[in-house]
PDB file of C-alpha atoms in Angstrom:
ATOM      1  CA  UNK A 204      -8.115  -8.025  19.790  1.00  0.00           C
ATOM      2  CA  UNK A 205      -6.828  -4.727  21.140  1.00  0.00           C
ATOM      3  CA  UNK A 206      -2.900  -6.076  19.989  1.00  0.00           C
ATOM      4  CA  UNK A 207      -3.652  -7.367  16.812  1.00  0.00           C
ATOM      5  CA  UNK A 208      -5.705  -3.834  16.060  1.00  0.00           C
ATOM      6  CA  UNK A 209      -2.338  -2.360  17.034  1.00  0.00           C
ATOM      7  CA  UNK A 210      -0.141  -4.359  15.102  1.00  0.00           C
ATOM      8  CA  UNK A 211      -2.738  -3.704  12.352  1.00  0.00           C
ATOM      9  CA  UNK A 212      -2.379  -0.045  12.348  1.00  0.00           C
ATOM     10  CA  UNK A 213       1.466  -0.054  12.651  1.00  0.00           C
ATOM     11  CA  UNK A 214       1.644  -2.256   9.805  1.00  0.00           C
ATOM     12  CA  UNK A 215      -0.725   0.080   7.787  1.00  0.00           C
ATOM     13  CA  UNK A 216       0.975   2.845   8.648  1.00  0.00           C
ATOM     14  CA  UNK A 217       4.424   1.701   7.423  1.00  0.00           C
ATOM     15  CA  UNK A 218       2.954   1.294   4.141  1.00  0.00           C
ATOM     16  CA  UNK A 219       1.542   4.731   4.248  1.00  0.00           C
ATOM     17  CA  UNK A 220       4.632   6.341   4.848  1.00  0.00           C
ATOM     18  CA  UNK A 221       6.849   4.367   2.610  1.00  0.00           C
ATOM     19  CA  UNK A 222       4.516   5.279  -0.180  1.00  0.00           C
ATOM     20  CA  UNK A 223       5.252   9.167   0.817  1.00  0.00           C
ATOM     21  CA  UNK A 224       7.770  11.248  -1.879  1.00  0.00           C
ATOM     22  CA  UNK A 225      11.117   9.676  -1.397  1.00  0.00           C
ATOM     23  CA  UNK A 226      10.636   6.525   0.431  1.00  0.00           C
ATOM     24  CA  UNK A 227      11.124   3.275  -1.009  1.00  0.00           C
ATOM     25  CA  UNK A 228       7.298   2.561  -2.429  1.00  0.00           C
ATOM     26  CA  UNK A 229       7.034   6.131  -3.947  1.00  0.00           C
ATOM     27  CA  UNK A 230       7.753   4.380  -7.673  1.00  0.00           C
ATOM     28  CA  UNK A 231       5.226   1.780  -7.009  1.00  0.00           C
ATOM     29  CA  UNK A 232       2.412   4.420  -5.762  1.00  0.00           C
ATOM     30  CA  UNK A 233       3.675   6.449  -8.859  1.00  0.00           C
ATOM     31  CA  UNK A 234       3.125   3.741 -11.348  1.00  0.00           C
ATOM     32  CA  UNK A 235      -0.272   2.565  -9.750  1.00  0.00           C
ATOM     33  CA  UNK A 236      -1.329   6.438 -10.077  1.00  0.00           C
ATOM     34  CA  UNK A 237      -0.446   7.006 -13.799  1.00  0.00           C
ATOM     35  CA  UNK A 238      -2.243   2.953 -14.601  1.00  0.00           C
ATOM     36  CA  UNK A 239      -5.580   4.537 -13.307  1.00  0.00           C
ATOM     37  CA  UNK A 240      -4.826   7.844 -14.807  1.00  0.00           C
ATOM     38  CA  UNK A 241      -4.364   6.180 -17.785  1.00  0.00           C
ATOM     39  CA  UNK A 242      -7.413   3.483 -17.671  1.00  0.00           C
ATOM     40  CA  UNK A 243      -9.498   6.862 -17.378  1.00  0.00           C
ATOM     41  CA  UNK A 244     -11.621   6.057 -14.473  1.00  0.00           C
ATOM     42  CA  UNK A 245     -13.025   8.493 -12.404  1.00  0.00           C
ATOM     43  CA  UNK A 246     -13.024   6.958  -9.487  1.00  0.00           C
ATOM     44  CA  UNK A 247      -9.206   6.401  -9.088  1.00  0.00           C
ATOM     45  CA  UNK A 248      -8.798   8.244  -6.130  1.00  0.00           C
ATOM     46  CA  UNK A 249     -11.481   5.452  -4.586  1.00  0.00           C
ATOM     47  CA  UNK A 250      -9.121   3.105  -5.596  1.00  0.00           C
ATOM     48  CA  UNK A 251      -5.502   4.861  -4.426  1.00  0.00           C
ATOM     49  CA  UNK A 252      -7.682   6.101  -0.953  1.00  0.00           C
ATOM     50  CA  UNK A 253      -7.457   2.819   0.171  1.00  0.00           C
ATOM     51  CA  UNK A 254      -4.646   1.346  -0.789  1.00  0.00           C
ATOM     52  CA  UNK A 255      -2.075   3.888   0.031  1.00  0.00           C
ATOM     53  CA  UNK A 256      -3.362   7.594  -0.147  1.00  0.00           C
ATOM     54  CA  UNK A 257      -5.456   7.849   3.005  1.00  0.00           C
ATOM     55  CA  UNK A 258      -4.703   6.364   6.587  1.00  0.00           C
ATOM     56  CA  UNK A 259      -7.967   6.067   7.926  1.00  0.00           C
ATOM     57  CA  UNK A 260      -9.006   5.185   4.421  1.00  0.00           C
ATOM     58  CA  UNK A 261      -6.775   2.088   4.183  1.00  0.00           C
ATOM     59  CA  UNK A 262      -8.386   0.665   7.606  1.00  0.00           C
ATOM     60  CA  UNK A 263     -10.622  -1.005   5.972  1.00  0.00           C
ATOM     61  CA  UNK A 264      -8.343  -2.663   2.808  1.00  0.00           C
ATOM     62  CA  UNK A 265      -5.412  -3.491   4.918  1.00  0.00           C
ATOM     63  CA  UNK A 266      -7.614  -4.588   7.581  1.00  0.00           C
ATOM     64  CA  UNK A 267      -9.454  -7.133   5.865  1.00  0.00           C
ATOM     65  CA  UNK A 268      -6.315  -8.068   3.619  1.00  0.00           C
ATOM     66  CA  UNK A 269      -3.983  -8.782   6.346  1.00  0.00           C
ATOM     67  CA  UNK A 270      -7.050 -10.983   8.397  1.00  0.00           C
ATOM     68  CA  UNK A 271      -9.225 -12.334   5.967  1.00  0.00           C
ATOM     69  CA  UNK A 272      -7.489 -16.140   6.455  1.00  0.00           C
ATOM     70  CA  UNK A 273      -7.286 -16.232  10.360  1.00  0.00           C
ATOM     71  CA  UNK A 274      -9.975 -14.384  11.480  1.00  0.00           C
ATOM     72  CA  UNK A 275     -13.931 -14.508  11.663  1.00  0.00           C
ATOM     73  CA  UNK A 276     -15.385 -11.722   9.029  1.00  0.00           C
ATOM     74  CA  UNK A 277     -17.732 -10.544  12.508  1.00  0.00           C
ATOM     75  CA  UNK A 278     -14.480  -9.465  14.155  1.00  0.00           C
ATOM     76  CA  UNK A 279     -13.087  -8.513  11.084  1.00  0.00           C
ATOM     77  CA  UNK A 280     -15.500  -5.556  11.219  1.00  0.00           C
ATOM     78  CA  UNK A 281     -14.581  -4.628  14.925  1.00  0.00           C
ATOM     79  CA  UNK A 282     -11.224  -4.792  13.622  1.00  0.00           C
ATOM     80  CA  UNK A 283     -11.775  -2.028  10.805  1.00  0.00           C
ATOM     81  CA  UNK A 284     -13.030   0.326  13.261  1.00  0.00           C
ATOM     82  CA  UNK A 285     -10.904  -0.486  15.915  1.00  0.00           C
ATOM     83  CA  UNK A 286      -7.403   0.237  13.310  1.00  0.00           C
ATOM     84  CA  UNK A 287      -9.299   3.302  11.861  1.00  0.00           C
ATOM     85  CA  UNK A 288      -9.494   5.140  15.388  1.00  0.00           C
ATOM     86  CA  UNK A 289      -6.245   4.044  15.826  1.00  0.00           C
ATOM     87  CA  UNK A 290      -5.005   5.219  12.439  1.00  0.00           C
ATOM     88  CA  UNK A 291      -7.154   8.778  12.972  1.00  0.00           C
ATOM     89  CA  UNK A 292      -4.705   9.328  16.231  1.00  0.00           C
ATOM     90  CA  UNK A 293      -1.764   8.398  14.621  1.00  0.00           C
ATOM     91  CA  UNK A 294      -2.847  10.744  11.355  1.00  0.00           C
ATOM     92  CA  UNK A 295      -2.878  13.735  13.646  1.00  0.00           C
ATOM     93  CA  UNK A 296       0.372  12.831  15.222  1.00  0.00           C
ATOM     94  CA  UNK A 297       2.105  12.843  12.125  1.00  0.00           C
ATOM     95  CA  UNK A 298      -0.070  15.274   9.714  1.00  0.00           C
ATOM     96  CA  UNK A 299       2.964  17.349   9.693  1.00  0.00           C
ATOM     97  CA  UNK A 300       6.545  15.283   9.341  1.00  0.00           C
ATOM     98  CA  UNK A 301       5.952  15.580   5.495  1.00  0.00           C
ATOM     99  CA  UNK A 302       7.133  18.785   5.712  1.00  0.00           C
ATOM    100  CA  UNK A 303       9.443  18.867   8.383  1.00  0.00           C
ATOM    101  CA  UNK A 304      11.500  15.943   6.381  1.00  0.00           C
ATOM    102  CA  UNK A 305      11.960  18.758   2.976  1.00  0.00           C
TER     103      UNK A 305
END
């Protein structure tokens, strides 16, 4: 369980940086923003949070996109936590390259 929490959170993190200003999903993260800008919902940033805005936040999306088909929805839920403590390590590791890459 420990590997596939790994994969997991390397997988989910790809997606979070390629979704950073520059990288090839920054269009696609643009356009989703500006649809629920546009939709007027308020809780947009509950939707972007997990789907690209917020590492730890996208644990639990990814988590249970990416394992829904192979895996038991009891592990599932060890899995969540297991990719957000992962995620919350790698978050501090690299908090800062956003600015070192401008």
């Amino acid at each position: 369980m420990i590997q596939k929490a790994i994969e997991l959170s390397l997988i989910i993190t790809a997606i979070y940086v390629c979704t950073w200003d520059g990288m090839i999903f920054e269009k696609p993260r643009i356009f989703i923003q500006n649809l629920l800008d546009c939709m007027g919902l308020g809780f947009s940033l509950w939707v972007q949070k997990p789907l690209f805005g917020c590492l730890m936040c996208m644990s639990s999306f990814w988590t249970i996109a990416l394992t829904i088909w192979d895996t038991p929805y009891n592990v599932v839920f060890r899995l969540i936590f297991l990719v957000c403590g992962i995620n919350t390590i790698i978050n501090s590791i690299i908090k800062n390259l956003r600015y070192y890459e401008e």
